[in-house]
């Protein structure tokens, strides 16, 4: 018998069955106000910690999304009052933590992002933008996976031993759906990491838009930018951190090209695999807790600056220490209501690289 075939048979027969992860669930049916969600979220967190015998760290950031201006279905701060009270009562230091996005708008850099968080009422805790003023604060986490050897994670999140990841479960244009894994990947990544997942190319300067202000030069740690008659970025030096893209107010730094657009539109499974490799980087070795709110479930994401109508009625709140299990439980619950989001293959990929398990035991409280 050929040696490879023999080894394959051994692997097959001795393959470990996937582990079963516990997902705790608080059902919510019908319309509910955010202030009434708050005590239920607290009860679920307390039950989970108690039954799983988890001793929380002394400092736990709350990772969430402040919602794009104009969006009305993101999770508002009233949902989290009970959780914040619980942390305070147990002398656990906390803060709201988020990263800036790659595209323009009010979540583009720290200054604008802080203003948006305040305008949306996230004032009960200090707000920390984990990747710095312009996305320059990052840590390269080694992963050695199919698409990446390193993933660029926002420094404050990379350094936190335990994060409470609060996610709104809903659809997403590119990822198919967004929950704990999407938060872990795109949400924990630095601007450079986001760029690497979205397009995998280095930025370019559009000379016809460049005002020669040199702001980008002052931000570029790698001295990769030359501003002049023909401004350009030296891609040998550029590490794709995104700081120049973020700082340029004239939209002269571009991350768009035909090849990147093609890749984003037609190779979504690669995009989703890349997301999961970033989720691995953000999850591996941490004691994170993942709480998904399957409420006001929309087909679009909270980053879309427009009101949206939910496509599925409210389901409830899920919590687990396994981000794959908690997302799978939400995905299944939404599918049981007749709405199958795209992107289910990312759960299998996440399981294959050991981010977590698709097998879960649902424990209703
Ligand atoms: S910040 Fe923008 S406009 Fe200013 S020099 Fe750089 S590319 Fe040109
Ligand atoms: S040129 Fe590259 S390394 Fe320099 S700021 Fe822009 S993305 Fe970062």
Coordinates of C-alpha atoms and ligand atoms in Angstrom, one line a residue:
X1 CA 0.0 0.0 0.0
X2 CA 1.4 3.5 -0.9
X3 CA 2.7 5.3 2.2
X4 CA 0.5 8.5 1.6
X5 CA -2.6 6.4 1.3
X6 CA -1.7 4.5 4.5
X7 CA -1.1 7.8 6.4
X8 CA -4.4 9.2 5.1
X9 CA -6.3 6.2 6.4
X10 CA -4.6 6.5 9.8
X11 CA -5.5 10.2 10.0
X12 CA -9.1 9.4 9.0
X13 CA -9.6 6.7 11.6
X14 CA -7.9 8.6 14.4
X15 CA -9.3 12.0 13.6
X16 CA -10.6 13.6 16.8
X17 CA -14.3 14.4 16.6
X18 CA -15.0 18.2 16.8
X19 CA -15.5 19.5 20.3
X20 CA -18.9 20.6 21.4
X21 CA -19.0 24.2 22.6
X22 CA -21.6 25.6 25.0
X23 CA -23.7 28.5 23.9
X24 CA -26.1 30.1 26.4
X25 CA -29.2 31.8 25.0
X26 CA -31.8 34.2 26.3
X27 CA -34.8 34.2 24.0
X28 CA -36.5 37.6 23.2
X29 CA -39.6 37.6 21.1
X30 CA -41.6 40.5 19.8
X31 CA -40.6 44.2 20.0
X32 CA -38.4 45.2 22.9
X33 CA -36.9 48.5 24.0
X34 CA -33.1 48.7 24.4
X35 CA -33.5 49.6 28.1
X36 CA -35.4 46.3 28.6
X37 CA -32.7 44.3 26.7
X38 CA -30.1 45.6 29.2
X39 CA -31.2 43.5 32.3
X40 CA -31.5 40.4 30.2
X41 CA -28.0 40.8 28.8
X42 CA -26.7 41.2 32.3
X43 CA -28.5 38.1 33.5
X44 CA -27.1 36.1 30.6
X45 CA -23.5 37.3 31.3
X46 CA -23.8 36.5 35.0
X47 CA -25.3 33.0 34.4
X48 CA -22.6 32.3 31.8
X49 CA -19.7 33.3 34.1
X50 CA -21.1 31.5 37.0
X51 CA -22.0 28.2 35.2
X52 CA -18.7 28.1 33.2
X53 CA -16.8 29.1 36.3
X54 CA -15.0 31.9 34.5
X55 CA -13.1 34.4 36.7
X56 CA -13.1 37.7 34.9
X57 CA -9.9 39.7 34.5
X58 CA -9.6 42.9 36.4
X59 CA -9.8 44.9 33.2
X60 CA -12.2 44.0 30.4
X61 CA -12.7 46.3 27.3
X62 CA -16.1 46.1 25.6
X63 CA -15.5 45.8 21.9
X64 CA -18.4 47.1 19.9
X65 CA -19.5 49.2 16.9
X66 CA -20.8 52.7 17.5
X67 CA -23.0 52.6 14.4
X68 CA -22.6 54.7 11.3
X69 CA -24.3 58.1 11.3
X70 CA -27.8 57.6 9.7
X71 CA -28.0 53.9 10.7
X72 CA -30.8 53.2 13.2
X73 CA -30.5 49.5 13.8
X74 CA -27.0 49.3 15.4
X75 CA -26.9 48.4 19.1
X76 CA -27.3 51.6 21.1
X77 CA -25.6 52.1 24.5
X78 CA -28.8 51.5 26.5
X79 CA -28.4 47.8 25.7
X80 CA -25.2 47.6 27.7
X81 CA -26.1 49.5 30.9
X82 CA -26.8 46.2 32.8
X83 CA -23.4 44.8 31.7
X84 CA -21.6 48.0 32.7
X85 CA -23.3 48.0 36.1
X86 CA -22.2 44.3 36.6
X87 CA -18.6 45.2 35.8
X88 CA -18.6 48.2 38.1
X89 CA -20.2 46.2 41.0
X90 CA -17.4 43.6 40.6
X91 CA -14.6 46.3 40.5
X92 CA -13.8 45.4 36.9
X93 CA -12.2 48.3 35.0
X94 CA -13.7 48.7 31.6
X95 CA -14.0 51.0 28.5
X96 CA -15.6 51.0 25.1
X97 CA -13.1 49.9 22.5
X98 CA -13.2 50.2 18.7
X99 CA -11.0 50.6 15.7
X100 CA -11.2 53.1 12.9
X101 CA -12.3 52.0 9.4
X102 CA -10.6 52.1 6.1
X103 CA -13.0 54.2 4.2
X104 CA -13.8 57.9 4.6
X105 CA -16.6 59.1 6.9
X106 CA -17.1 59.7 10.6
X107 CA -15.3 56.5 11.8
X108 CA -12.3 57.2 9.7
X109 CA -9.8 58.3 12.4
X110 CA -9.8 58.7 16.2
X111 CA -10.9 62.3 16.4
X112 CA -14.0 61.8 14.2
X113 CA -14.7 58.4 15.8
X114 CA -14.8 59.8 19.3
X115 CA -17.2 62.5 18.3
X116 CA -19.5 60.0 16.7
X117 CA -19.4 57.7 19.7
X118 CA -20.4 60.7 21.9
X119 CA -23.1 61.8 19.6
X120 CA -24.5 58.2 19.7
X121 CA -24.6 58.3 23.5
X122 CA -21.6 56.0 24.3
X123 CA -20.7 58.1 27.3
X124 CA -21.0 55.7 30.3
X125 CA -17.3 54.6 29.9
X126 CA -14.1 56.0 28.4
X127 CA -13.8 55.3 24.7
X128 CA -10.5 54.0 23.4
X129 CA -9.7 53.8 19.7
X130 CA -7.5 50.7 19.8
X131 CA -5.4 51.4 16.7
X132 CA -4.4 55.0 17.6
X133 CA -5.1 58.4 16.0
X134 CA -4.7 57.3 12.4
X135 CA -4.5 53.5 12.5
X136 CA -0.8 53.4 13.2
X137 CA -0.9 51.5 16.5
X138 CA -0.7 47.8 15.6
X139 CA 0.9 44.6 16.6
X140 CA 1.9 41.9 14.1
X141 CA 0.5 38.6 15.4
X142 CA 2.1 35.5 13.9
X143 CA -0.4 33.0 12.5
X144 CA 1.3 31.0 9.7
X145 CA -1.9 30.2 7.9
X146 CA -2.8 29.9 4.2
X147 CA -3.2 33.6 3.4
X148 CA -1.1 35.3 6.1
X149 CA 2.0 34.6 8.2
X150 CA 1.2 37.6 10.4
X151 CA -2.0 39.5 11.0
X152 CA -1.9 43.2 12.0
X153 CA -4.1 43.6 15.1
X154 CA -4.9 47.0 16.7
X155 CA -2.5 47.4 19.6
X156 CA -4.9 47.9 22.5
X157 CA -6.9 44.9 21.5
X158 CA -3.9 42.7 20.8
X159 CA -2.6 43.5 24.3
X160 CA -5.9 42.9 26.2
X161 CA -5.9 39.4 27.7
X162 CA -9.7 39.4 27.8
X163 CA -12.3 41.3 25.8
X164 CA -16.1 41.2 25.9
X165 CA -17.0 41.2 22.3
X166 CA -20.6 42.6 21.9
X167 CA -21.9 42.0 18.3
X168 CA -25.1 42.8 16.5
X169 CA -25.9 39.7 14.4
X170 CA -27.0 40.8 10.9
X171 CA -26.2 40.5 7.2
X172 CA -23.1 42.0 5.5
X173 CA -22.6 42.8 1.8
X174 CA -19.2 41.0 1.5
X175 CA -18.9 38.7 4.5
X176 CA -22.5 37.4 4.1
X177 CA -23.2 37.9 7.8
X178 CA -21.6 39.7 10.7
X179 CA -21.4 38.6 14.3
X180 CA -18.5 37.6 16.7
X181 CA -16.2 36.5 13.9
X182 CA -16.6 39.6 11.8
X183 CA -16.0 41.7 14.9
X184 CA -12.9 39.7 15.7
X185 CA -11.5 40.0 12.2
X186 CA -12.3 43.3 10.6
X187 CA -13.2 44.8 14.0
X188 CA -9.9 43.9 15.7
X189 CA -7.6 44.6 12.7
X190 CA -5.5 47.7 12.4
X191 CA -6.1 49.9 9.3
X192 CA -3.2 48.0 7.6
X193 CA -4.9 44.7 8.5
X194 CA -8.2 45.8 7.1
X195 CA -6.4 46.9 3.9
X196 CA -4.7 43.5 3.7
X197 CA -8.0 41.7 4.0
X198 CA -9.9 43.9 1.6
X199 CA -7.5 44.2 -1.2
X200 CA -4.1 43.0 -0.4
X201 CA -2.4 45.8 -2.3
X202 CA -0.5 48.9 -1.4
X203 CA -2.0 52.4 -1.8
X204 CA -1.3 54.7 -4.7
X205 CA -1.3 58.5 -5.0
X206 CA -3.6 60.1 -7.6
X207 CA -1.5 63.1 -8.7
X208 CA -4.5 65.0 -10.1
X209 CA -6.0 65.1 -6.5
X210 CA -2.8 65.6 -4.5
X211 CA -2.4 69.1 -3.0
X212 CA 1.2 68.6 -2.0
X213 CA 0.5 69.3 1.7
X214 CA 2.9 66.6 2.8
X215 CA 0.7 65.5 5.7
X216 CA 0.9 61.9 4.5
X217 CA 4.7 62.1 4.5
X218 CA 4.7 63.1 8.1
X219 CA 2.5 60.1 9.0
X220 CA 4.5 57.5 7.1
X221 CA 6.8 55.6 9.4
X222 CA 8.4 53.8 6.5
X223 CA 9.4 56.9 4.6
X224 CA 7.7 55.4 1.5
X225 CA 6.1 58.5 0.2
X226 CA 7.6 61.0 -2.2
X227 CA 5.6 64.2 -2.9
X228 CA 6.5 66.3 -5.9
X229 CA 5.6 66.8 -9.5
X230 CA 4.8 63.1 -9.7
X231 CA 4.0 62.0 -6.2
X232 CA 4.3 58.2 -5.6
X233 CA 4.5 55.5 -2.9
X234 CA 7.5 53.1 -2.9
X235 CA 5.8 49.7 -2.6
X236 CA 9.1 48.1 -1.6
X237 CA 9.1 50.2 1.6
X238 CA 5.3 50.4 2.2
X239 CA 3.8 48.0 4.7
X240 CA 0.2 48.9 3.9
X241 CA -0.6 50.4 7.3
X242 CA -3.2 52.7 5.8
X243 CA -2.1 55.8 7.8
X244 CA -1.6 57.9 4.6
X245 CA -5.0 56.8 3.3
X246 CA -6.5 57.9 6.6
X247 CA -4.8 61.3 6.9
X248 CA -5.3 62.6 3.4
X249 CA -8.3 64.9 3.4
X250 CA -8.3 65.2 -0.4
X251 CA -8.9 61.6 -1.3
X252 CA -5.6 61.6 -3.2
X253 CA -4.4 58.3 -1.6
X254 CA -6.3 55.5 -3.2
X255 CA -6.6 51.8 -2.4
X256 CA -8.7 51.1 -5.4
X257 CA -7.5 49.5 -8.6
X258 CA -9.2 47.3 -11.2
X259 CA -7.5 44.2 -9.8
X260 CA -8.5 44.9 -6.2
X261 CA -12.1 45.5 -7.3
X262 CA -12.1 42.3 -9.2
X263 CA -10.7 40.4 -6.2
X264 CA -13.2 41.9 -3.8
X265 CA -16.2 41.3 -6.0
X266 CA -15.4 37.8 -7.4
X267 CA -13.2 36.1 -4.9
X268 CA -15.4 36.5 -1.9
X269 CA -14.5 33.1 -0.5
X270 CA -10.9 34.2 -0.3
X271 CA -12.0 37.4 1.4
X272 CA -14.0 35.3 3.9
X273 CA -11.0 33.0 4.5
X274 CA -8.9 36.0 5.1
X275 CA -11.4 37.3 7.6
X276 CA -11.3 34.0 9.5
X277 CA -7.4 34.1 9.6
X278 CA -7.7 37.5 11.3
X279 CA -10.3 36.1 13.7
X280 CA -7.8 33.4 14.6
X281 CA -5.1 36.0 15.3
X282 CA -7.5 38.0 17.5
X283 CA -8.9 35.0 19.4
X284 CA -6.0 32.6 19.8
X285 CA -4.6 32.6 23.3
X286 CA -7.2 35.0 24.7
X287 CA -10.0 34.6 27.3
X288 CA -12.5 36.5 25.2
X289 CA -16.2 36.3 25.8
X290 CA -18.6 36.7 22.8
X291 CA -22.1 38.0 23.2
X292 CA -24.2 38.2 20.0
X293 CA -27.5 40.2 19.9
X294 CA -29.8 38.7 17.4
X295 CA -32.2 41.6 17.5
X296 CA -33.3 44.1 14.8
X297 CA -31.7 41.7 12.3
X298 CA -31.1 43.5 9.1
X299 CA -29.9 42.3 5.7
X300 CA -27.3 45.1 5.7
X301 CA -24.6 46.0 8.2
X302 CA -24.4 48.8 10.9
X303 CA -21.7 50.5 8.8
X304 CA -24.3 51.4 6.2
X305 CA -25.4 55.1 6.8
X306 CA -29.1 54.6 6.2
X307 CA -32.1 53.3 8.1
X308 CA -33.0 49.7 7.4
X309 CA -36.0 47.5 8.1
X310 CA -35.3 44.2 9.9
X311 CA -35.6 41.1 7.7
X312 CA -36.2 38.6 10.6
X313 CA -38.1 39.1 13.9
X314 CA -36.1 39.3 17.1
X315 CA -34.5 36.0 18.4
X316 CA -32.5 36.8 21.5
X317 CA -29.0 37.1 23.0
X318 CA -26.3 34.4 22.7
X319 CA -23.1 34.1 24.7
X320 CA -20.1 31.7 24.5
X321 CA -16.3 31.6 24.8
X322 CA -16.3 30.1 21.3
X323 CA -16.8 32.7 18.5
X324 CA -17.5 30.0 15.8
X325 CA -20.1 28.3 18.0
X326 CA -21.9 31.5 18.9
X327 CA -22.1 32.6 15.3
X328 CA -23.2 29.2 14.1
X329 CA -26.0 29.2 16.7
X330 CA -27.1 32.6 15.5
X331 CA -26.8 31.6 11.9
X332 CA -29.0 28.5 12.5
X333 CA -31.6 30.5 14.5
X334 CA -31.9 33.0 11.7
X335 CA -32.1 30.2 9.1
X336 CA -34.9 28.6 11.2
X337 CA -36.8 31.8 10.7
X338 CA -36.5 31.4 6.9
X339 CA -33.6 33.7 6.2
X340 CA -30.3 32.1 5.1
X341 CA -27.5 34.6 5.0
X342 CA -24.6 34.0 2.6
X343 CA -21.1 33.2 3.8
X344 CA -21.8 30.0 5.8
X345 CA -18.6 28.5 4.3
X346 CA -16.5 30.8 6.6
X347 CA -17.7 28.9 9.6
X348 CA -16.2 25.6 8.2
X349 CA -12.9 27.4 7.4
X350 CA -12.8 29.0 10.8
X351 CA -13.3 25.5 12.3
X352 CA -10.6 24.0 10.1
X353 CA -8.0 26.5 11.4
X354 CA -9.1 25.9 15.0
X355 CA -10.8 29.2 15.8
X356 CA -13.6 27.2 17.3
X357 CA -16.2 24.5 16.7
X358 CA -19.5 24.5 14.7
X359 CA -20.8 21.9 17.1
X360 CA -22.7 23.5 19.9
X361 CA -25.0 22.8 22.8
X362 CA -27.6 25.5 23.2
X363 CA -28.5 26.2 26.8
X364 CA -31.6 28.3 27.2
X365 CA -31.9 30.4 30.3
Ligands
LIG1 S1 -1.9 64.1 2.3 FE1 -2.9 63.8 0.3 S2 -2.9 65.8 -0.6 FE2 -1.4 65.9 1.0 S3 0.5 65.3 0.0 FE3 -0.3 63.4 0.8 S4 -1.5 62.6 -0.9 FE4 -1.1 64.7 -1.4
LIG2 S1 2.8 54.6 2.3 FE1 2.4 52.6 3.2 S2 3.7 52.5 5.0 FE2 3.5 54.7 4.4 S3 1.7 55.5 5.6 FE3 1.0 54.8 3.5 S4 0.3 52.7 3.9 FE4 1.6 53.2 5.6

